[in-house]
C-alpha positions as a Python dict, from the first residue, in 0.01 Angstrom:
ca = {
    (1, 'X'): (0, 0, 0),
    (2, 'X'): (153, 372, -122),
    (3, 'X'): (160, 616, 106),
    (4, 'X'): (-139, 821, -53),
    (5, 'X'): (-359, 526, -102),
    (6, 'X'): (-589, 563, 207),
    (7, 'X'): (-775, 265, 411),
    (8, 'X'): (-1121, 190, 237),
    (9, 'X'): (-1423, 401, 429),
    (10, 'X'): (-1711, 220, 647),
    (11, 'X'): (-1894, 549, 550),
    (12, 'X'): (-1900, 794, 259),
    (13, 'X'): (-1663, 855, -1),
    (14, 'X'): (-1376, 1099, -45),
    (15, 'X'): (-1207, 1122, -409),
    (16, 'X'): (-943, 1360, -525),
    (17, 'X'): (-1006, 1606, -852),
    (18, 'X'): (-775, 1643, -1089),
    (19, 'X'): (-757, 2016, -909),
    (20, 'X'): (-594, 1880, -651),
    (21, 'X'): (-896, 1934, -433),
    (22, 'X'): (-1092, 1680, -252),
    (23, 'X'): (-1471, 1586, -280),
    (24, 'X'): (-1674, 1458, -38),
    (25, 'X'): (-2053, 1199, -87),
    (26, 'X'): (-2235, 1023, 148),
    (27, 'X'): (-2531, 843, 168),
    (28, 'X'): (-2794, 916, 424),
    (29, 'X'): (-3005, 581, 615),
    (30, 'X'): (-3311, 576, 312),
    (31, 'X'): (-2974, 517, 11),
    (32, 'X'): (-3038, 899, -94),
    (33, 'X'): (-2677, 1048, -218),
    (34, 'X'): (-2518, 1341, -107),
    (35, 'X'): (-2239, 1557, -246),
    (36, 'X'): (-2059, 1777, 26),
    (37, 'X'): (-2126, 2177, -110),
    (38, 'X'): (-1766, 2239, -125),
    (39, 'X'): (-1484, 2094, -165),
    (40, 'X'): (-1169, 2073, 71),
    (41, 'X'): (-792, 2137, 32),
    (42, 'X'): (-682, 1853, 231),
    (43, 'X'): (-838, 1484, 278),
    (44, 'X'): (-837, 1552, 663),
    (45, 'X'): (-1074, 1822, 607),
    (46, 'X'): (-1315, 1593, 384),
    (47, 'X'): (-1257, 1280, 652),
    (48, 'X'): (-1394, 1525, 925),
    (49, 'X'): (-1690, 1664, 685),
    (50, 'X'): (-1807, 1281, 634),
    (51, 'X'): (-1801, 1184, 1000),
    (52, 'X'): (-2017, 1524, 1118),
    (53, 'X'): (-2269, 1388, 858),
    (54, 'X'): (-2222, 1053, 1001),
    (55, 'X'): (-2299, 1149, 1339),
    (56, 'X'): (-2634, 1357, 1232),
    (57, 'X'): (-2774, 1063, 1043),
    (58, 'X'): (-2694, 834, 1368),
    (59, 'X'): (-2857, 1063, 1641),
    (60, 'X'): (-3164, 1106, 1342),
    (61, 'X'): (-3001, 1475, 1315),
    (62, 'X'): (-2973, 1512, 1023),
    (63, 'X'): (-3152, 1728, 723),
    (64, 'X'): (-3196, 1669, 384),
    (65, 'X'): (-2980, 1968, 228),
    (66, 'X'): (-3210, 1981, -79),
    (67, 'X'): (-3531, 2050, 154),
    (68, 'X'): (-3379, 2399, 310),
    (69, 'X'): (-3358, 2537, -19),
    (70, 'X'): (-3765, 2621, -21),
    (71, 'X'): (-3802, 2971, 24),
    (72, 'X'): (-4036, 3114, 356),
    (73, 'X'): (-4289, 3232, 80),
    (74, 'X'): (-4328, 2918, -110),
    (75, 'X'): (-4320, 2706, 221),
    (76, 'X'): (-4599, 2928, 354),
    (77, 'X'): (-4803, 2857, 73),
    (78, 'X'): (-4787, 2495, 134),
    (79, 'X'): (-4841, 2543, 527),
    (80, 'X'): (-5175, 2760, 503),
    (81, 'X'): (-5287, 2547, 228),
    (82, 'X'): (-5232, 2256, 452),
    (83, 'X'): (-5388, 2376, 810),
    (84, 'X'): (-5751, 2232, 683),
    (85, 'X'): (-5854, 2277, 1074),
    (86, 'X'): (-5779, 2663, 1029),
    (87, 'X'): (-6151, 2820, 1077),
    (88, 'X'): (-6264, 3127, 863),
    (89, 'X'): (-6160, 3392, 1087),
    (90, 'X'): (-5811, 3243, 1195),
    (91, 'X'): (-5744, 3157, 794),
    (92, 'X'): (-5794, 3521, 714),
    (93, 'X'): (-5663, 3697, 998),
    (94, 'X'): (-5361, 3478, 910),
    (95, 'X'): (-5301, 3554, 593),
    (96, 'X'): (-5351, 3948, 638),
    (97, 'X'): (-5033, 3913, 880),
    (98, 'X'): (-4879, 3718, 616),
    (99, 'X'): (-4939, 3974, 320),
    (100, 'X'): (-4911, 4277, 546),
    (101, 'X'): (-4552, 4130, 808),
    (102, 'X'): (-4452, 3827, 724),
    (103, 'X'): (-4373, 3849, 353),
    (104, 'X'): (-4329, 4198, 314),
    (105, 'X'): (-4007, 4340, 169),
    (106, 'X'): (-3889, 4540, 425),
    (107, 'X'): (-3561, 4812, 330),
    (108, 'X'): (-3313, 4578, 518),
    (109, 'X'): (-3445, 4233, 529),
    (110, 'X'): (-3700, 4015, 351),
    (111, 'X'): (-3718, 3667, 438),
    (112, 'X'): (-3983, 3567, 165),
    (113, 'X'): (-3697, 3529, -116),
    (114, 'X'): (-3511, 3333, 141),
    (115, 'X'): (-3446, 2941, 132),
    (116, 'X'): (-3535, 2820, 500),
    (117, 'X'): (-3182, 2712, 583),
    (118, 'X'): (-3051, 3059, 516),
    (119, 'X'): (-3275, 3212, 805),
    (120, 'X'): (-3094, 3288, 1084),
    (121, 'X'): (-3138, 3406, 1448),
    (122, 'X'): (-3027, 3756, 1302),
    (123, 'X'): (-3233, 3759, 1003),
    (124, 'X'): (-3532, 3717, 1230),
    (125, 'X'): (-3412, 4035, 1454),
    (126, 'X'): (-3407, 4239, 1184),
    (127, 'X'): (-3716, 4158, 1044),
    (128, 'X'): (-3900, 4174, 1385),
    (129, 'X'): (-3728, 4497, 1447),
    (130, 'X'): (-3921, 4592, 1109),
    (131, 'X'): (-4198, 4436, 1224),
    (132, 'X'): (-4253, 4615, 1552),
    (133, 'X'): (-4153, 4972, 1370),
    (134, 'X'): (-4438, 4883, 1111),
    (135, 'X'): (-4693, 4813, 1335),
    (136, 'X'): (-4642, 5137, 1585),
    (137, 'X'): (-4664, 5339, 1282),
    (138, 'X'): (-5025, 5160, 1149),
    (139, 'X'): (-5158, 5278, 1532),
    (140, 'X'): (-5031, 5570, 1499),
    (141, 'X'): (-5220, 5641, 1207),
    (142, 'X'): (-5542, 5489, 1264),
    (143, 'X'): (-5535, 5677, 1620),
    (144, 'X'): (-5453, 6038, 1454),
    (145, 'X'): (-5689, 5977, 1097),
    (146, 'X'): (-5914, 6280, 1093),
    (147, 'X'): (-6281, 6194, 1205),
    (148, 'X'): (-6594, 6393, 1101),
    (149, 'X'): (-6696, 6676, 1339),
    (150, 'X'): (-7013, 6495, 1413),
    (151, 'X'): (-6825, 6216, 1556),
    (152, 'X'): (-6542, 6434, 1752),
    (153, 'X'): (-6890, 6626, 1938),
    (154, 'X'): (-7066, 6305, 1984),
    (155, 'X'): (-6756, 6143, 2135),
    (156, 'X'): (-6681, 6490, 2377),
    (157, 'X'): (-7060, 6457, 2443),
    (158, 'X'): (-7026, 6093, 2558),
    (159, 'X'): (-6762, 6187, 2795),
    (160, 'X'): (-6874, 6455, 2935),
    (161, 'X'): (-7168, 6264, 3033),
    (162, 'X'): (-7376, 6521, 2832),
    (163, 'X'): (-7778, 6319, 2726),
    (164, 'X'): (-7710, 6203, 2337),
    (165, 'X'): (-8055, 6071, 2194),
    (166, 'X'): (-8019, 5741, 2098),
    (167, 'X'): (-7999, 5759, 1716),
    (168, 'X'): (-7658, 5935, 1821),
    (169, 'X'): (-7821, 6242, 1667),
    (170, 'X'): (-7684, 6611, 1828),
    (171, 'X'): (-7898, 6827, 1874),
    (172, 'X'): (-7709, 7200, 1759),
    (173, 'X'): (-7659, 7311, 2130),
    (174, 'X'): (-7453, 6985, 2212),
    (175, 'X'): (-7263, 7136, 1863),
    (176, 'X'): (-7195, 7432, 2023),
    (177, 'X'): (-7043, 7374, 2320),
    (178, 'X'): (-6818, 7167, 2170),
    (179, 'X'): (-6734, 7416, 1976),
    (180, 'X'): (-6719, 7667, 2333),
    (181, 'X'): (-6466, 7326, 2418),
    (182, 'X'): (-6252, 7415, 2189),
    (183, 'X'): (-6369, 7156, 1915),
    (184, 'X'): (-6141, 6849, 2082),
    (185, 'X'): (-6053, 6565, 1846),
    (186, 'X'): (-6108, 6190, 1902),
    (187, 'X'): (-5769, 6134, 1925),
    (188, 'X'): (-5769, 6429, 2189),
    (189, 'X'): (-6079, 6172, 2386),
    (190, 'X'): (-5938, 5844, 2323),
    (191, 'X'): (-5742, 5611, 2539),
    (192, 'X'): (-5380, 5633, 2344),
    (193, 'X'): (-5252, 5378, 2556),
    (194, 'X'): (-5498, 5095, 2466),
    (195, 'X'): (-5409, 5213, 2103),
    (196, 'X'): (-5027, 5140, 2147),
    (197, 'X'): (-5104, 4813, 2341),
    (198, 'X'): (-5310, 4712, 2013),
    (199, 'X'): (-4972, 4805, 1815),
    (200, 'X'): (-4744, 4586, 2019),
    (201, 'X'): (-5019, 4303, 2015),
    (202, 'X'): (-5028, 4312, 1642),
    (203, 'X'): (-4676, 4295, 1645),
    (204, 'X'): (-4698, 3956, 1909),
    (205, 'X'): (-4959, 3769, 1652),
    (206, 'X'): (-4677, 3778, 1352),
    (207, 'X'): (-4378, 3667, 1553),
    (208, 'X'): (-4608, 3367, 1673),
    (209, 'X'): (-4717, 3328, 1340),
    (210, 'X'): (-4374, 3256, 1200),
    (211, 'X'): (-4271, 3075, 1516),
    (212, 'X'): (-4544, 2857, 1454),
    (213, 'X'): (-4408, 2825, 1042),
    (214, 'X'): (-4100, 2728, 1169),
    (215, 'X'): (-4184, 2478, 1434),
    (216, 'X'): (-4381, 2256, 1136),
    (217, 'X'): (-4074, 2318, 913),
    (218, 'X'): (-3888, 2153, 1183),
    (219, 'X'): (-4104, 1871, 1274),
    (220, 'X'): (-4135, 1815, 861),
    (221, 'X'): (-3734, 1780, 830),
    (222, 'X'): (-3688, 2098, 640),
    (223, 'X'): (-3465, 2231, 842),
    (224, 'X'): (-3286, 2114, 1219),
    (225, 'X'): (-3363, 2422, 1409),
    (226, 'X'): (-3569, 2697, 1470),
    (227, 'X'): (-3447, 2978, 1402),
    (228, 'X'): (-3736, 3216, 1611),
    (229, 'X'): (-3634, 3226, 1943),
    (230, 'X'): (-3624, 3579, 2053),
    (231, 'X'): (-3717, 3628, 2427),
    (232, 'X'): (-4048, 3763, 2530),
    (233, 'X'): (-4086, 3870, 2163),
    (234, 'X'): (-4432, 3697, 2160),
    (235, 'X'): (-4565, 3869, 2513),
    (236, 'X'): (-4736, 4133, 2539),
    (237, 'X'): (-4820, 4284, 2905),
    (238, 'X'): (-5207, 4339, 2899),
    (239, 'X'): (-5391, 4491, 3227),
    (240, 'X'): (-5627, 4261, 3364),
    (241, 'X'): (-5967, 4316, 3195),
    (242, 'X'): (-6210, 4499, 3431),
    (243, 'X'): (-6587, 4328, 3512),
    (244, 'X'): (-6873, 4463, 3467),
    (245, 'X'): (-7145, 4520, 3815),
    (246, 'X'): (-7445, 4400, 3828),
    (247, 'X'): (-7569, 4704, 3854),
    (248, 'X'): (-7364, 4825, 3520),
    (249, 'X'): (-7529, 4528, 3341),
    (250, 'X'): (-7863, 4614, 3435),
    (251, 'X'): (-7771, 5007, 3322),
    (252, 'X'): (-7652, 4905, 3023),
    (253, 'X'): (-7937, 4672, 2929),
    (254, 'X'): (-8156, 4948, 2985),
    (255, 'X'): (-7958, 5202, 2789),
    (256, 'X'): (-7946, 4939, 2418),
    (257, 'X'): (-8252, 4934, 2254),
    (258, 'X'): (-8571, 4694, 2382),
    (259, 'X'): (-8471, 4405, 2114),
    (260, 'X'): (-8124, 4357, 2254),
    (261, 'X'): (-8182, 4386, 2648),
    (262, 'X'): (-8224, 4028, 2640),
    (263, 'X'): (-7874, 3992, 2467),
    (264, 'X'): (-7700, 4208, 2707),
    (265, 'X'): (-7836, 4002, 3020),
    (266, 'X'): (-7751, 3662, 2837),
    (267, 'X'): (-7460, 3737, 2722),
    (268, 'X'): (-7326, 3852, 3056),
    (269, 'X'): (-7482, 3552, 3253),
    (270, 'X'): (-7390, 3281, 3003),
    (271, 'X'): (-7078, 3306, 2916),
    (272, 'X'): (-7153, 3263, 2551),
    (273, 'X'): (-6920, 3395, 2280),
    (274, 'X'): (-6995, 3668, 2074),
    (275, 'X'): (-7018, 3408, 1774),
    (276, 'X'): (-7205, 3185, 1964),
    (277, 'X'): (-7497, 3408, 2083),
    (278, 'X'): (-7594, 3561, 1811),
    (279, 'X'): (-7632, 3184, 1617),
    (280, 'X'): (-7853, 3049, 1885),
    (281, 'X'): (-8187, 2943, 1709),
    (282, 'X'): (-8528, 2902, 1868),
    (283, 'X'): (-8488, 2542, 1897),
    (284, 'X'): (-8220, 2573, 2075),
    (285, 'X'): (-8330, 2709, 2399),
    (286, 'X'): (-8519, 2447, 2573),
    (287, 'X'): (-8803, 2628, 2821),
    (288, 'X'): (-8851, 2365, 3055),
    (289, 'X'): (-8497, 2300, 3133),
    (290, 'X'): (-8404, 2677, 3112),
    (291, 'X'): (-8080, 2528, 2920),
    (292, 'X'): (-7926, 2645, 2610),
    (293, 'X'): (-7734, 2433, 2347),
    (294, 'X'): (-7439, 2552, 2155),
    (295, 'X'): (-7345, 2374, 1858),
    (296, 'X'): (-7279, 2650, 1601),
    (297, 'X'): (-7136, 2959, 1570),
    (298, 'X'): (-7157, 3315, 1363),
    (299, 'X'): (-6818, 3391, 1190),
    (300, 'X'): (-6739, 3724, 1007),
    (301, 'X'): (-6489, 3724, 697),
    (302, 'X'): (-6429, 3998, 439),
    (303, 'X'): (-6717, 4118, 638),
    (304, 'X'): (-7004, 3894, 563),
    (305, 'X'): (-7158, 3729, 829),
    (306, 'X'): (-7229, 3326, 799),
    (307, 'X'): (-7282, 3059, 1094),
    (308, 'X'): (-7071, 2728, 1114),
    (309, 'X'): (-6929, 2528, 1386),
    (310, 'X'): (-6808, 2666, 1698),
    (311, 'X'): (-6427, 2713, 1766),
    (312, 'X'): (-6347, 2403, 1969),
    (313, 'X'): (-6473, 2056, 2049),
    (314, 'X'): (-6504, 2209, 2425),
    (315, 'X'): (-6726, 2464, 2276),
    (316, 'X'): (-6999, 2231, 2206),
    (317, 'X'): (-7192, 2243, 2521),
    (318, 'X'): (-7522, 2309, 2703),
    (319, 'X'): (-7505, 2595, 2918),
    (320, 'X'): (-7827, 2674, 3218),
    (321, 'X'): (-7946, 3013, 3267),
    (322, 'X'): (-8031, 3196, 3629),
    (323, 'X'): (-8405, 3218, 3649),
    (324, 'X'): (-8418, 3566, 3590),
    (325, 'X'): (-8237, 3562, 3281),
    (326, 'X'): (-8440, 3266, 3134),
    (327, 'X'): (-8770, 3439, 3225),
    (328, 'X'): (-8589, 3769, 3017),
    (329, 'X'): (-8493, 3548, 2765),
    (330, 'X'): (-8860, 3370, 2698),
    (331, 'X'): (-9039, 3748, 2692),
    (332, 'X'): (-8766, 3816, 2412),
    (333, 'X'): (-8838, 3516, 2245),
    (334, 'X'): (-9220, 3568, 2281),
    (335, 'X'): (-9204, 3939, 2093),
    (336, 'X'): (-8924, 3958, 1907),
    (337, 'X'): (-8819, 3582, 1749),
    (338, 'X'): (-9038, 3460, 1489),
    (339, 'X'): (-9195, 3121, 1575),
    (340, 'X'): (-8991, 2918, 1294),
    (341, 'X'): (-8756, 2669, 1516),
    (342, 'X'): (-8459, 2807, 1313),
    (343, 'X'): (-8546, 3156, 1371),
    (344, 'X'): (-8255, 3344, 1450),
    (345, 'X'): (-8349, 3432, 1845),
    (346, 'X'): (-8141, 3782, 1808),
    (347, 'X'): (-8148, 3936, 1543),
    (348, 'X'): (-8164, 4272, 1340),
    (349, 'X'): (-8486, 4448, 1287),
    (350, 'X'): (-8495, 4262, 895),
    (351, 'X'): (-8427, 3892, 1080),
    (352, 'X'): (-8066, 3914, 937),
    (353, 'X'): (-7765, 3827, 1170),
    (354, 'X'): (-7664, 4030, 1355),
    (355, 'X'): (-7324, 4154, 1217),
    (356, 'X'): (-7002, 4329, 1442),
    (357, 'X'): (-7108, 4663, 1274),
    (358, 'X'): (-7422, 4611, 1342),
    (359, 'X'): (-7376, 4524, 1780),
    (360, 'X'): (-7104, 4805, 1792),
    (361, 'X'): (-7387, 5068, 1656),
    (362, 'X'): (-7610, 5035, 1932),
    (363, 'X'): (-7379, 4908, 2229),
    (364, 'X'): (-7142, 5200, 2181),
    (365, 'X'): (-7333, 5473, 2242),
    (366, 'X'): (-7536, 5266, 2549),
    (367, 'X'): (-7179, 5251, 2677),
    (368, 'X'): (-7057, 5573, 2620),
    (369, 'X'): (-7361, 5738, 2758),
    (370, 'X'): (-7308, 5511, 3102),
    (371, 'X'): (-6980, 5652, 3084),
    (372, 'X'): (-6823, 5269, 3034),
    (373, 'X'): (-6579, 5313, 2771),
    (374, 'X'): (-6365, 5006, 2871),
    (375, 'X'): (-6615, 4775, 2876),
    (376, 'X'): (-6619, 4580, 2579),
    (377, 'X'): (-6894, 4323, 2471),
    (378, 'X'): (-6618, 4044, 2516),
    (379, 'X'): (-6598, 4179, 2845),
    (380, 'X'): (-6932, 4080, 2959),
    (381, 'X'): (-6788, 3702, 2907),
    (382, 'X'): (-6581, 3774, 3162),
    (383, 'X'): (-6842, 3900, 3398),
    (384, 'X'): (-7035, 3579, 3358),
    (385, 'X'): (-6692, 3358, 3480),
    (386, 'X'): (-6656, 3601, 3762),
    (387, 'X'): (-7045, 3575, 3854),
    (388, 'X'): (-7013, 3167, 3864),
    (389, 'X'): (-6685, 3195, 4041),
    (390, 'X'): (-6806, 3419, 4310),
    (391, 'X'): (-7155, 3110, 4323),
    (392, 'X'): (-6863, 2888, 4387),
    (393, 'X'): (-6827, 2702, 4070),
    (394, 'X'): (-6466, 2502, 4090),
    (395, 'X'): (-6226, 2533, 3731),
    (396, 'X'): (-6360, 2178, 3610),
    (397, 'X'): (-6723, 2383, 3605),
    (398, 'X'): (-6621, 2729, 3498),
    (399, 'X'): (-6419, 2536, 3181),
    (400, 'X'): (-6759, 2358, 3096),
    (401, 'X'): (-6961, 2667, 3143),
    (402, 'X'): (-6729, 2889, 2934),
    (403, 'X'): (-6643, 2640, 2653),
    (404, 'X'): (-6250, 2608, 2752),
    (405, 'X'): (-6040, 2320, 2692),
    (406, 'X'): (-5748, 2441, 2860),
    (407, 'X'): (-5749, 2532, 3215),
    (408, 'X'): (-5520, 2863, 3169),
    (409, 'X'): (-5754, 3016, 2901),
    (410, 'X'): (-6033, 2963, 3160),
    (411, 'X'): (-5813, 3105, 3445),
    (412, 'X'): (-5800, 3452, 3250),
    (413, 'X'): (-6173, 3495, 3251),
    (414, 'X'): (-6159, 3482, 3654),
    (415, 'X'): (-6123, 3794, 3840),
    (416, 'X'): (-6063, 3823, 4217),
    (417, 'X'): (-6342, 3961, 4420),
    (418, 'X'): (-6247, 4289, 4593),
    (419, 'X'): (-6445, 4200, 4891),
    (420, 'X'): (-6354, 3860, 4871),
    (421, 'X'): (-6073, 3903, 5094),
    (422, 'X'): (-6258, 4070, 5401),
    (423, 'X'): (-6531, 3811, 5344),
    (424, 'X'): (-6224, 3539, 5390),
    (425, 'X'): (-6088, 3751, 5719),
    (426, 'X'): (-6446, 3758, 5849),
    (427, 'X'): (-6525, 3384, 5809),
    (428, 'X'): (-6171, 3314, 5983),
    (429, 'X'): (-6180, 3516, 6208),
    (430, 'X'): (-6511, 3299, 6366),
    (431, 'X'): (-6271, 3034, 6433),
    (432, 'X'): (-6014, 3228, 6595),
    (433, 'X'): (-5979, 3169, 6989),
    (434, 'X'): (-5976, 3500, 7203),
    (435, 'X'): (-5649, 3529, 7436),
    (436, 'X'): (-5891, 3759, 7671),
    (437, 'X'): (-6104, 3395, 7735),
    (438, 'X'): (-5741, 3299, 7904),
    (439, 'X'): (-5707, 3592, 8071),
    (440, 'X'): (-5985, 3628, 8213),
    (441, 'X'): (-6008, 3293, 8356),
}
C-alpha cells in the first residue's frame, strides 16, 4: 500500500479532482446520495466533513440539504394550504399578517426570497425589528386619521356625560359647546394607551405566526432548528380586563334598545361567545330546562356574516341560565323571534344576523352614555366567569360553562373579588380563639 492510497471508508466517499482538491458523498439511512457543497484542500478536512454527517444521520439529526432550499414564501403557501382545521376567521386573519408582516419586503431584510436554511437568528431580529416599527406606525395612524366633526362632538358629548338621543343624533346646542370646548378631536378623547397596546399586540400575533411556520418546518425535516427564538418577543403585558357590576349590566341593558336587552343580560350571565350568541336558534333554547345548546357559531370574513361550527370541540356544550335571565330570555323570544324553530333568536330588525357593525352601533353609544368606555362586549364574558366563580363554581365547572379546553384560558376569565378578601378575614376570624377567654379565667 503507497503512502497516498488511504484505508477503504465504512462510510462515505472521499475522491481527489484532478484540481488537486478533494470531494466529499455520502449516503444518508433511506440510500439517498449526497455531495458535500464544497470541496476541501486537504483529505483531513473531507474525513472530518463525512463523519459530522455521520454522526447527524446516527442521532436522526440530520436534514436533507435539498429541503432547506424552499423559500419562507413558497413554504408558507404549502403550510396555510395545509392547516384544513384553520376556521374562517383564523385563515384570514392569518393571511392578512402574512401579506401585510410576514412576507413583506422590508428596506433591510426580507425573508420571503429566502431558502429556510438561510434564516438565521439575526435575520429574524431584523425583520421583527421591522416588524414592531411597522406596526407602531399603522396605530399611529389609525389613532390620529381625521374623524368627522359629528363624531369628535358626539364622542366629547359621551364623555362629558352630556344626554345624546339614541340615534346618536346632536342636537345644535350639544354642537356648540363643543365648539365653546374648543372643538377636541377623538384622538384628543381616546385612550392612546390601549391604542399602542393594540400596536405591540399586532406585532406579538406575527412573531407567533412565523414561530409557529418554523416549528412545522422543523417537525417536517426541512430544516434542524428553529431559528425564532427571541425572548419575550411573543408577550405582550395586557392589564387585567375589568368586570362589569351588576348594577352596570342592568344600566346598560336598559340604555341598548328593547330588542337587545335580552342579549346584554344573556350574554353577561352565560358566558356565551360573541359568535355563539348571536347563532342560537329558537330550537335551541329548551323552556322547561331553562338550558341552552351551543353547537354553532356566527363567523365574520371579508365582512359577511355566515354561521358554522363553533371554535373548539369544548365549545360544544349546554349551558343553564339563572331564572331571571331565562324568564328575560322567553319574553324576548315571545315578541321579538319569529316562531320558525330556526329563527334566528337575536337578530336585526330585517331577521338578518346580527353583524359586528351592526352590535357596535347600538352598544357604543349605550356605553358611552353610562360613561363605560372600557367595557367591551367580550368583556361581559368575563363577567359571567366572575359571577359563577363568586356562586362557587370550581375550574372543572367554569371550563364547561365557558367552553375552555385548557385550564389557563379559563383562568384569565376569573377575576378576584375585591371583597372577597374581608369576606375570607371575616369567616376566619369565627374560628379564631380569644387570648382575653385565658385571661380572664
Amino acid at each position: 500500500m503507497t503512502k497516498d492510497r488511504k484505508k477503504r471508508r465504512s462510510f462515505g466517499a472521499i475522491r481527489k479532482l484532478s484540481s488537486g482538491k478533494y470531494q466529499a458523498s455520502y449516503q444518508d439511512k433511506y440510500g439517498n446520495r449526497f455531495t458535500a457543497p464544497e470541496t476541501f484542500t486537504s483529505y483531513e478536512h473531507a474525513d472530518l466533513f463525512l463523519a459530522q454527517k455521520q454522526v447527524e444521520i446516527a442521532r436522526g439529526l440530520f436534514i436533507d440539504p435539498r429541503k432547506g432550499k424552499i423559500t419562507l414564501k413558497e413554504w408558507w403557501l404549502e403550510y396555510s394550504n395545509s392547516r384544513q382545521d384553520w376556521a374562517a376567521t383564523t385563515r384570514q386573519g392569518n393571511e392578512h399578517r402574512a401579506r401585510a408582516y410576514l412576507l413583506k419586503r422590508f428596506p433591510d431584510i426580507c425573508l420571503a426570497d429566502m431558502p429556510l436554511q438561510e434564516i438565521t437568528p439575526y435575520a429574524v431580529q431584523k425583520w421583527w425589528a421591522n416588524v414592531q416599527r411597522a406596526t407602531e406606525r399603522k396605530t399611529n395612524e389609525i389613532f390620529n386619521a381625521p374623524k368627522s366633526p359629528t363624531r369628535n362632538a358626539r364622542n366629547w358629548a359621551y364623555k362629558n356625560n352630556i344626554s345624546v338621543p339614541i340615534t346618536g343624533r346632536l342636537s345644535p346646542a350639544i354642537i356648540e359647546l363643543w365648539k365653546a370646548a374648543g372643538s377636541p378631536t377623538c384622538s384628543q378623547l381616546a385612550n392612546k394607551p390601549r391604542f399602542e397596546k393594540a400596536g405591540a399586540t399586532a406585532a406579538s400575533q406575527c412573531y407567533k405566526l412565523l414561530k409557529q411556520l418554523f416549528l412545522a418546518a422543523v417537525e417536517c425535516e426541512l430544516i434542524y432548528k428553529n431559528p425564532v427564538n427571541i425572548k419575550s418577543a411573543g408577550k405582550v403585558e395586557v392589564a387585567e380586563r375589568k368586570s362589569a357590576t351588576e348594577q352596570q349590566i342592568a344600566e346598560l341593558a336598559l340604555a341598548v334598545p328593547e330588542r337587545y336587552k335580552a342579549a346584554v343580560r344573556v350574554a353577561a350571565y352565560s358566558g356565551l361567545r360573541q359568535g355563539e350568541l348571536f347563532a342560537l336558534q329558537r330550537k335551541d333554547y329548551n323552556k322547561e330546562t331553562q338550558e341552552i345548546t351551543v353547537d354553532k357559531a356566527k363567523f365574520e370574513v371579508a365582512s359577511i356574516s355566515t354561521i358554522g361550527s363553533p371554535k373548539t370541540r369544548a365549545s360544544y356544550r349546554t349551558v343553564t341560565l339563572p331564572p331571571k335571565i331565562a324568564k328575560e330570555l322567553e319574553y324576548h323570544l315571545d315578541t321579538f323571534t319569529a316562531q320558525n324553530p330556526t329563527a334566528l333568536i337575536f337578530a336585526t330588525e330585517l331577521g338578518t344576523i346580527v353583524s359586528r357593525a351592526t352590535l357596535y352601533s347600538w352598544f357604543n353609544p349605550a356605553r358611552q352614555r353610562l360613561n363605560l368606555g372600557w367595557l367591551h362586549w367580550h368583556d361581559l364574558r368575563h363577567t359571567s366567569q366572575s359571577a359563577a366563580a363568586k356562586a362557587g363554581a370550581n375550574t372543572r365547572e367554569l371550563m364547561q360553562r365557558a367552553g375552555h379546553a385548557d385550564f389557563r384560558a379559563s383562568m384569565i376569565y376569573t377575576h378576584k373579588d375585591p371583597e372577597a378578601d374581608k369576606n375570607l378575614a371575616v369567616a376566619i376570624d369565627q374560628n379564631i380563639i380569644e387570648l382575653d377567654l385565658y385571661r380572664s379565667a
